[in-house]
XYZ file of C-alpha atoms in Angstrom:
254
model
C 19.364 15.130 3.198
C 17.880 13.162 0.109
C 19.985 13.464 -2.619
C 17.454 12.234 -5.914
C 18.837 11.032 -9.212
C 18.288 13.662 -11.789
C 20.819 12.689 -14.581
C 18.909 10.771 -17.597
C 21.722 8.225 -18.046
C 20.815 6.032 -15.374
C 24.480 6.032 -13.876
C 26.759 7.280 -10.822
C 28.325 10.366 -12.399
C 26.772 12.827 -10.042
C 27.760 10.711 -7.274
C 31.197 9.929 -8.154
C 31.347 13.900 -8.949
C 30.549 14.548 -5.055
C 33.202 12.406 -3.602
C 36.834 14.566 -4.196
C 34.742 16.712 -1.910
C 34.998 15.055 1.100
C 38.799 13.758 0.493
C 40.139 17.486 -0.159
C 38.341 18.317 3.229
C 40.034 15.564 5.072
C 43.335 15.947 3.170
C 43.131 20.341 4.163
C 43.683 18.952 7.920
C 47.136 19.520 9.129
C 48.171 15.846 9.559
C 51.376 14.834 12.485
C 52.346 11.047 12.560
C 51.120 7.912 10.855
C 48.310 6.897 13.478
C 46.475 10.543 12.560
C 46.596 9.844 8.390
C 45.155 6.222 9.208
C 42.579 8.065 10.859
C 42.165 10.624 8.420
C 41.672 7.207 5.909
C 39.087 5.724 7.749
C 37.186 8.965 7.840
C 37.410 9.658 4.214
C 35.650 5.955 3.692
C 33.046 6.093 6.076
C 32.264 9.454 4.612
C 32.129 7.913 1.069
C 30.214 5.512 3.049
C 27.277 7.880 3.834
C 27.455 9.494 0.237
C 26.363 6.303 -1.293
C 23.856 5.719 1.408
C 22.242 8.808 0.487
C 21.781 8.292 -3.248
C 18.221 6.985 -2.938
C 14.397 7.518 -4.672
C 12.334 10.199 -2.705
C 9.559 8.802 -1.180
C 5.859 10.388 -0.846
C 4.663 8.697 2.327
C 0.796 8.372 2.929
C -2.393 9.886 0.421
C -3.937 12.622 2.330
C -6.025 14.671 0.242
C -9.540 13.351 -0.887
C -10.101 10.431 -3.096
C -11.496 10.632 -6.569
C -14.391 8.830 -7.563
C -14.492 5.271 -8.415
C -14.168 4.334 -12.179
C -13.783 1.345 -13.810
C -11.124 -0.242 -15.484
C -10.847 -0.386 -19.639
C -10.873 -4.374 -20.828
C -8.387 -5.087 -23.067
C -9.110 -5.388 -26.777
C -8.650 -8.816 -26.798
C -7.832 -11.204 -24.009
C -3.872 -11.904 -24.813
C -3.603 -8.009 -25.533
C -1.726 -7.281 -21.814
C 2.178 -8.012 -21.920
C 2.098 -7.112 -18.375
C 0.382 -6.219 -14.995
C 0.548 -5.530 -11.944
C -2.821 -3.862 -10.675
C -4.648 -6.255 -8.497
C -7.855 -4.948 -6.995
C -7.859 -4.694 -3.351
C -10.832 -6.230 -1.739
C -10.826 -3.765 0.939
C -10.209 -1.010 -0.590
C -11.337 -1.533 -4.576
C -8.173 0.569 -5.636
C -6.152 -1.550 -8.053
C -2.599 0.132 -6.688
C -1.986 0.840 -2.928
C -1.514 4.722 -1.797
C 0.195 4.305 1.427
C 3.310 4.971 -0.344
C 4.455 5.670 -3.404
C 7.748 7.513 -5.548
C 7.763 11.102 -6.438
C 8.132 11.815 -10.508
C 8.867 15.765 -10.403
C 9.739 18.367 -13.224
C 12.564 20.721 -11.527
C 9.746 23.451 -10.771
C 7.147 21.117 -8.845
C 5.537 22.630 -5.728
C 6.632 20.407 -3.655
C 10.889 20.308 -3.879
C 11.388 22.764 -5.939
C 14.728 22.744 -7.677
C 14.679 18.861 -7.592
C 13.854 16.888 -10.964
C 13.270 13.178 -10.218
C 12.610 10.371 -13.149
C 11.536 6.743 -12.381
C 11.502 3.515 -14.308
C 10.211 0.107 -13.493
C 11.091 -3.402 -15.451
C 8.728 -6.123 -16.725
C 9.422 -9.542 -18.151
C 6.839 -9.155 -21.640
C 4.475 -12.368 -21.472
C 3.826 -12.172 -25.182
C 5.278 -10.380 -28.723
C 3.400 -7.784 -30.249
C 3.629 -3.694 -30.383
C 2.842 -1.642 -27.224
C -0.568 0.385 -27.626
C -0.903 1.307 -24.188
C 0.746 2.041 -21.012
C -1.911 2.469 -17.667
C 0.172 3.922 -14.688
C -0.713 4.314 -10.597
C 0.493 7.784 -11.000
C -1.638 10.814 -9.758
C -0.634 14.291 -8.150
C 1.258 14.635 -4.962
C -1.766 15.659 -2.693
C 0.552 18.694 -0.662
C -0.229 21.134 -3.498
C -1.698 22.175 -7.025
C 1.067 21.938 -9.889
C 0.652 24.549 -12.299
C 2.042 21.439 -14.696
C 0.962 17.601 -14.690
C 1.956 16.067 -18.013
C 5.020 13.721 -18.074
C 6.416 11.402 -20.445
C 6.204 7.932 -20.751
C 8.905 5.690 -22.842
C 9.576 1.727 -23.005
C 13.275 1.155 -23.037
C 15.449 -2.512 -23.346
C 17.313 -4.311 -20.867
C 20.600 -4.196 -22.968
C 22.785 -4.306 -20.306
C 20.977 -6.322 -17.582
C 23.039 -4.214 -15.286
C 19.620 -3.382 -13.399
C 19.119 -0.143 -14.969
C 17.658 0.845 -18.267
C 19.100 0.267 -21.532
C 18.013 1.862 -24.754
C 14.815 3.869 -25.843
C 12.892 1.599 -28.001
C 10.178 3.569 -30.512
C 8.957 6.884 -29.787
C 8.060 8.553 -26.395
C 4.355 9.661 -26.077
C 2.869 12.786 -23.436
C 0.863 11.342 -20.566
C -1.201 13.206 -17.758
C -1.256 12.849 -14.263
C -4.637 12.424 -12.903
C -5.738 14.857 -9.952
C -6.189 12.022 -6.981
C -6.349 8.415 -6.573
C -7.909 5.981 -7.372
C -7.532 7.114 -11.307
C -4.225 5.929 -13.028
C -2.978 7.569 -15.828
C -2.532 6.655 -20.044
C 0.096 6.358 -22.224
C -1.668 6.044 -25.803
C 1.120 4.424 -27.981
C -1.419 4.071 -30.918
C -0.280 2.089 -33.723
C 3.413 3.024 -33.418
C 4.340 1.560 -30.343
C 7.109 -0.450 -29.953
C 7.754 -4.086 -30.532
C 7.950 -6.620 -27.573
C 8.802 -10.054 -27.888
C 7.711 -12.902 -25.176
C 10.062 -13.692 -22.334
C 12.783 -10.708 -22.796
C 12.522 -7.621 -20.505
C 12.117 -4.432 -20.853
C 11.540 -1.259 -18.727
C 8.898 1.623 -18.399
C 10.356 4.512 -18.197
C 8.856 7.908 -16.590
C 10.430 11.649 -16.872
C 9.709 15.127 -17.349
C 10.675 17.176 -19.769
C 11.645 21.219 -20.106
C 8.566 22.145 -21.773
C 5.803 24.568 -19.893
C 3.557 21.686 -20.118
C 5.826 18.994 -17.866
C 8.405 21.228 -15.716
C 6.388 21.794 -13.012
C 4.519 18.037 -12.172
C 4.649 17.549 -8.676
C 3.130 13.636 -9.064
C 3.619 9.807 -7.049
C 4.407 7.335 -8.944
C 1.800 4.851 -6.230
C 3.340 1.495 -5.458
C 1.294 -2.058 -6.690
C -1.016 -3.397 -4.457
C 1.238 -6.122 -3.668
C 4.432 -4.335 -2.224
C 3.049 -4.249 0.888
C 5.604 -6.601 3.406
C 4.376 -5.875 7.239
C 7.041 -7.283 9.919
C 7.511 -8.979 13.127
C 10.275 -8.441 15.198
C 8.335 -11.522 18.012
C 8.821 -8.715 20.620
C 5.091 -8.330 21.558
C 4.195 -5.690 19.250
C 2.118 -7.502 16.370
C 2.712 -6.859 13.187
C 4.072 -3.928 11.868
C 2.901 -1.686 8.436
C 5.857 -2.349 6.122
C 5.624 -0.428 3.011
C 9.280 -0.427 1.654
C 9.045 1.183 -1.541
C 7.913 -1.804 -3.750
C 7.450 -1.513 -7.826
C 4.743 0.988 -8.829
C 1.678 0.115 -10.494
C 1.718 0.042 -14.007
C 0.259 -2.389 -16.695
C 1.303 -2.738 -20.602
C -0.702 -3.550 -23.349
């Protein structure tokens, strides 16, 4: 069973809170004789084993429902004004984000897991310094029912730590809304109080939902770039195989 990350401090507490559970099982056993407890050891571990396997990002899998109409991209005010991007249009498809896969961003009363929350957040190198103004995201609704919410919230943070997870909150967090269907992304308008990036230091984009009426319910994918697609080869006569892994999800900052 997935097990998704719902605490908002980007750590292992929840995980580190399931594992007595397992030892006090193992430890209940009536143990006779030194070659049993050894046992009993090596059970608790690989069982701590498959708890930290499990902590992982839910996945959405394939776009089924139908595809939005076709609209096209807002130019930047001026030509330096994008600190970062990664929507590339695909040739075959037009869509500047793939939708063969993507990560689910859900308020604890989405229609699709209800009773799980799930926050993402993806990191970017800034090529230039100036204030944030906008955030464009591959994120639409989940396609395997109607939320009765689709606004989330949308937040750059630091890289204080460069422990691989995000650091601080820099400025102030703005609303966002998920769009019904690909191929639309979704805004984050920062306006004139975004924060302040600075050229060559990284930062993160951070996604959640919040308790409000408005954001508890979004059932949305967070769709992965265009270019996280990695087929495979295993030279066993099959060809090459689909890989979509779970790459980086689309997103570009101006």
């Amino acid at each position: 069973m997935l097990v998704p990350q719902q605490k908002s401090s980007w750590n292992t507490k929840q995980l580190n809170n399931q594992q007595p559970k397992e030892i006090i099982k193992i430890k209940g056993v009536y143990m006779r004789g030194k070659t049993f407890i050894t046992s009993c050891c090596l059970f608790a571990l690989m069982a701590c084993g498959t708890a930290f396997a499990q902590q992982h990002k839910l996945q959405s899998g394939p776009y089924r429902g139908t595809i939005g109409p076709m609209v096209a991209p807002e130019a930047p005010a001026v030509p330096d004004a994008v600190f970062y991007s990664n929507f590339v249009v695909d040739p075959c498809t037009g869509f500047r984000y793939d939708v063969n896969n993507g990560f689910l961003l859900l308020g604890p009363n989405n229609c699709g897991i209800p009773g799980t929350t799930q926050w993402l957040a993806e990191p970017f190198v800034s090529r230039g310094s100036g204030a944030v103004t906008k955030v464009l995201l591959s994120i639409t609704n989940w396609s395997i029912c109607t939320p009765t919410s689709n606004k989330f919230t949308v937040q750059i943070y630091d890289d204080a730590n460069c422990n691989g997870l995000p650091g601080n909150p820099l400025g102030t967090p703005v609303t966002a809304t998920s769009p019904a269907a690909p191929p639309a992304t979704a805004t984050a308008n920062f306006g004139t109080t975004g924060p302040l990036l600075t050229a060559g230091v990284k930062y993160w984009v951070v996604v959640t939902t919040s308790a409000a009426s408005s954001q508890n319910a979004t059932t949305a994918v967070w769709w992965e770039a265009t270019t996280s697609i990695e087929p495979f080869n295993l030279n066993d006569g099959s060809g090459w195989q689909l890989g979509y892994i779970g790459g980086p999800g689309g997103f570009q900052v101006q």
